[in-house]
Short mmCIF file of C-alpha atoms in Angstrom, two decimals:
data_model
loop_
_atom_site.label_atom_id
_atom_site.label_comp_id
_atom_site.label_asym_id
_atom_site.label_seq_id
_atom_site.Cartn_x
_atom_site.Cartn_y
_atom_site.Cartn_z
CA ASP A 1 21.29 18.12 -34.50
CA THR A 2 24.74 18.39 -36.05
CA ALA A 3 25.55 22.03 -36.81
CA VAL A 4 28.42 21.49 -39.26
CA SER A 5 28.83 18.06 -40.76
CA GLN A 6 31.51 16.65 -43.03
CA THR A 7 31.69 13.46 -45.04
CA PRO A 8 33.58 11.29 -45.07
CA LYS A 9 35.23 11.23 -41.65
CA TYR A 10 38.12 9.14 -42.89
CA LEU A 11 39.61 8.89 -46.35
CA VAL A 12 42.48 6.58 -47.26
CA THR A 13 43.56 6.71 -50.87
CA GLN A 14 46.46 6.27 -53.25
CA MET A 15 48.64 9.00 -54.68
CA GLY A 16 47.30 10.37 -57.92
CA ASN A 17 43.65 9.73 -57.11
CA ASP A 18 40.92 12.38 -57.04
CA LYS A 19 38.69 12.71 -54.00
CA SER A 20 35.97 14.98 -52.63
CA ILE A 21 34.98 16.06 -49.14
CA LYS A 22 31.52 17.43 -48.47
CA CYS A 23 30.49 19.97 -45.86
CA GLU A 24 27.06 21.13 -44.80
CA GLN A 25 25.94 23.55 -42.10
CA ASN A 26 22.41 24.01 -40.76
CA LEU A 27 23.12 27.17 -38.76
CA GLY A 28 21.91 29.61 -41.39
CA HIS A 29 25.43 31.04 -41.71
CA ASP A 30 26.53 32.85 -44.84
CA THR A 31 30.26 32.23 -44.61
CA MET A 32 32.10 28.94 -44.86
CA TYR A 33 35.75 27.94 -44.69
CA TRP A 34 38.15 25.11 -45.34
CA TYR A 35 41.14 24.61 -43.08
CA LYS A 36 44.00 22.12 -43.21
CA GLN A 37 45.58 20.81 -39.99
CA ASP A 38 48.86 19.07 -40.62
CA SER A 39 50.73 16.53 -38.52
CA LYS A 40 52.25 19.33 -36.42
CA LYS A 41 48.70 20.44 -35.56
CA PHE A 42 49.09 23.72 -37.42
CA LEU A 43 45.63 24.84 -38.55
CA LYS A 44 45.84 26.89 -41.72
CA ILE A 45 43.05 28.55 -43.64
CA MET A 46 42.67 27.43 -47.24
CA PHE A 47 39.49 29.07 -48.52
CA SER A 48 36.75 31.40 -47.34
CA TYR A 49 33.38 31.75 -49.05
CA ASN A 50 30.75 34.34 -48.34
CA ASN A 51 27.31 33.96 -49.90
CA LYS A 52 28.72 31.33 -52.26
CA GLU A 53 31.46 33.67 -53.47
CA LEU A 54 35.15 32.88 -53.03
CA ILE A 55 36.72 35.54 -50.83
CA ILE A 56 40.00 34.03 -49.66
CA ASN A 57 42.25 31.58 -51.50
CA GLU A 58 45.39 31.15 -49.50
CA THR A 59 47.78 30.19 -52.32
CA VAL A 60 46.43 26.69 -52.30
CA PRO A 61 47.55 24.56 -55.27
CA ASN A 62 44.94 24.54 -57.99
CA ARG A 63 44.56 20.79 -57.50
CA PHE A 64 42.22 21.91 -54.72
CA SER A 65 38.91 23.20 -56.03
CA PRO A 66 36.19 24.29 -53.62
CA LYS A 67 32.60 24.55 -54.73
CA SER A 68 29.70 26.19 -52.95
CA PRO A 69 26.41 25.19 -54.57
CA ASP A 70 24.50 27.17 -51.93
CA LYS A 71 25.19 28.98 -48.68
CA ALA A 72 24.75 25.81 -46.63
CA HIS A 73 27.29 23.71 -48.52
CA LEU A 74 30.97 23.98 -49.29
CA ASN A 75 32.63 20.99 -50.91
CA LEU A 76 36.31 20.41 -51.57
CA HIS A 77 37.57 18.44 -54.52
CA ILE A 78 41.20 17.41 -54.67
CA ASN A 79 42.84 16.20 -57.88
CA SER A 80 46.00 14.16 -58.23
CA LEU A 81 46.47 13.59 -54.52
CA GLU A 82 50.01 13.83 -53.15
CA LEU A 83 51.59 12.44 -49.98
CA GLY A 84 51.78 15.97 -48.57
CA ASP A 85 48.01 16.31 -48.77
CA SER A 86 47.69 13.91 -45.84
CA ALA A 87 46.14 15.95 -43.03
CA VAL A 88 42.89 16.65 -41.25
CA TYR A 89 40.62 18.95 -43.22
CA PHE A 90 38.13 21.00 -41.25
CA CYS A 91 35.14 22.83 -42.61
CA ALA A 92 33.78 25.75 -40.59
CA SER A 93 31.05 28.34 -40.85
CA SER A 94 30.26 31.73 -39.38
CA LEU A 95 27.76 34.53 -39.68
CA GLY A 96 29.46 37.24 -41.66
CA THR A 97 32.68 38.36 -40.04
CA SER A 98 31.52 37.64 -36.52
CA GLY A 99 34.66 35.58 -35.92
CA THR A 100 32.75 32.89 -34.10
CA GLN A 101 33.38 29.90 -36.27
CA TYR A 102 31.72 26.54 -35.86
CA PHE A 103 33.84 23.66 -37.05
CA GLY A 104 32.87 20.32 -38.48
CA PRO A 105 34.35 17.13 -36.99
CA GLY A 106 37.11 16.98 -39.59
CA THR A 107 38.02 14.60 -42.39
CA ARG A 108 41.19 12.60 -41.83
CA LEU A 109 42.84 12.14 -45.21
CA LEU A 110 45.71 9.70 -45.63
CA VAL A 111 47.43 9.50 -48.98
CA LEU A 112 49.53 6.37 -49.50
CA ARG B 1 58.66 37.11 -36.87
CA LYS B 2 55.94 34.48 -37.19
CA GLU B 3 52.37 35.70 -37.62
CA VAL B 4 51.30 34.09 -34.36
CA GLU B 5 53.47 32.56 -31.68
CA GLN B 6 52.40 30.38 -28.79
CA ASP B 7 54.38 28.32 -26.33
CA PRO B 8 53.48 24.74 -27.31
CA GLY B 9 53.77 23.48 -23.71
CA PRO B 10 52.71 21.15 -22.33
CA PHE B 11 51.77 23.04 -19.21
CA ASN B 12 51.27 20.40 -16.52
CA VAL B 13 49.37 21.85 -13.58
CA PRO B 14 47.58 20.34 -10.57
CA GLU B 15 43.83 20.62 -10.20
CA GLY B 16 42.86 23.91 -8.67
CA ALA B 17 45.90 25.77 -9.97
CA THR B 18 45.84 29.00 -11.94
CA VAL B 19 47.54 28.93 -15.30
CA ALA B 20 48.11 31.58 -17.95
CA PHE B 21 49.06 31.44 -21.60
CA ASN B 22 50.22 34.22 -23.87
CA CYS B 23 50.04 34.51 -27.62
CA THR B 24 51.93 37.14 -29.63
CA TYR B 25 50.87 38.34 -33.05
CA SER B 26 52.76 40.31 -35.65
CA ASN B 27 50.00 42.13 -37.56
CA SER B 28 49.36 45.36 -35.69
CA ALA B 29 46.25 46.01 -37.81
CA SER B 30 44.44 42.98 -36.38
CA GLN B 31 41.10 43.91 -34.89
CA SER B 32 39.54 40.69 -33.65
CA PHE B 33 41.03 38.12 -31.34
CA PHE B 34 39.79 34.81 -30.00
CA TRP B 35 40.72 31.80 -27.93
CA TYR B 36 39.63 28.39 -29.17
CA ARG B 37 39.93 25.07 -27.44
CA GLN B 38 40.75 21.82 -29.23
CA ASP B 39 40.48 18.43 -27.58
CA CYS B 40 42.56 15.54 -28.89
CA ARG B 41 41.30 14.37 -32.30
CA LYS B 42 38.38 16.81 -32.16
CA GLU B 43 37.49 20.03 -33.87
CA PRO B 44 38.36 23.46 -32.44
CA LYS B 45 35.60 25.18 -30.46
CA LEU B 46 35.33 28.82 -29.54
CA LEU B 47 36.22 29.42 -25.91
CA MET B 48 35.90 33.19 -25.88
CA SER B 49 36.45 36.34 -27.85
CA VAL B 50 39.03 38.80 -26.55
CA TYR B 51 37.89 42.37 -26.10
CA SER B 52 40.07 45.44 -25.81
CA SER B 53 39.09 46.04 -22.21
CA GLY B 54 39.57 42.42 -21.24
CA ASN B 55 36.75 40.03 -20.49
CA GLU B 56 35.87 37.23 -18.17
CA ASP B 57 33.73 34.14 -18.53
CA GLY B 58 33.53 32.17 -15.33
CA ARG B 59 37.00 30.86 -14.52
CA PHE B 60 38.44 32.19 -17.79
CA THR B 61 39.83 35.68 -18.30
CA ALA B 62 41.12 37.02 -21.59
CA GLN B 63 43.25 40.13 -22.04
CA LEU B 64 44.53 42.07 -25.04
CA ASN B 65 47.70 44.14 -24.96
CA ARG B 66 47.83 46.06 -28.24
CA ALA B 67 51.04 47.91 -27.39
CA SER B 68 52.99 44.68 -26.96
CA GLN B 69 50.84 42.79 -29.45
CA TYR B 70 49.78 39.85 -27.39
CA ILE B 71 46.68 38.28 -25.96
CA SER B 72 46.50 36.18 -22.84
CA LEU B 73 44.23 33.58 -21.31
CA LEU B 74 44.04 32.98 -17.58
CA ILE B 75 42.35 29.89 -16.21
CA ARG B 76 41.57 29.85 -12.50
CA ASP B 77 40.77 26.79 -10.39
CA SER B 78 41.81 24.39 -13.17
CA LYS B 79 39.67 21.30 -13.68
CA LEU B 80 40.67 17.98 -15.19
CA SER B 81 38.24 18.77 -18.00
CA ASP B 82 40.29 21.86 -18.91
CA SER B 83 42.99 19.57 -20.34
CA ALA B 84 43.13 20.46 -24.03
CA THR B 85 45.05 22.51 -26.55
CA TYR B 86 44.28 26.22 -26.52
CA LEU B 87 44.56 28.03 -29.83
CA CYS B 88 44.80 31.78 -30.16
CA VAL B 89 43.25 33.26 -33.27
CA PHE B 90 43.30 36.68 -34.83
CA GLU B 91 41.58 38.14 -37.83
CA GLU B 92 44.19 39.23 -40.34
CA GLY B 93 41.69 40.50 -42.88
CA THR B 94 38.05 40.10 -43.76
CA TYR B 95 37.18 36.41 -43.56
CA LYS B 96 40.80 35.45 -42.94
CA TYR B 97 41.71 34.00 -39.57
CA ILE B 98 45.17 33.03 -38.42
CA PHE B 99 45.45 30.28 -35.84
CA GLY B 100 48.35 29.76 -33.50
CA THR B 101 49.84 26.29 -33.19
CA GLY B 102 48.31 25.93 -29.75
CA THR B 103 49.39 25.50 -26.15
CA ARG B 104 48.79 22.11 -24.59
CA LEU B 105 47.43 22.08 -21.07
CA LYS B 106 47.34 19.01 -18.86
CA VAL B 107 45.56 19.30 -15.55
CA LEU B 108 46.70 16.59 -13.18
CA ALA B 109 44.67 15.00 -10.39
#
């Protein structure tokens, strides 16, 4: 059984488009995250949610809007995509602040 | 000073060798530290937490030096399957984790 799943795995789109990435975890965790890993492999936190509430927003442009409909899901919607948004986006989850995060397989986004 | 600094490598070592990586952090208030492993084109996976007194898990030993603000990872008897990128992670604040850029390890037959 997949613990943290993301869809889609690959996303190729044109500049200016709007796209969404979905994330689901079946671990019973209460905390979920979005990370961005750029071409230099630097993994940077974007958002943290605990019990569906936004806790951390790391000065991400407001073109990025996360939504957590319930504790098991954290989706990411991106408006007006830019070339610089090309990266791998990882969703992760944890139980509280345990620090042990389980990552999804990543969504490879390419903006042309 | 960067929040987290790691030698990017690659560290090329023969099978059976012992190899060690360090990772320095700038936030002296950090309380939690971890090592993650990331294989090529895969997601990061927790390797081990790092405890104040140091801890061991099989061939892997993690240490924390608060005075000098670094953590280390020692891998003994390296296997081919240990080839990966090792990411150090520390908790900067509640629910906020800072990842290093990773150290690439290649274990050679």
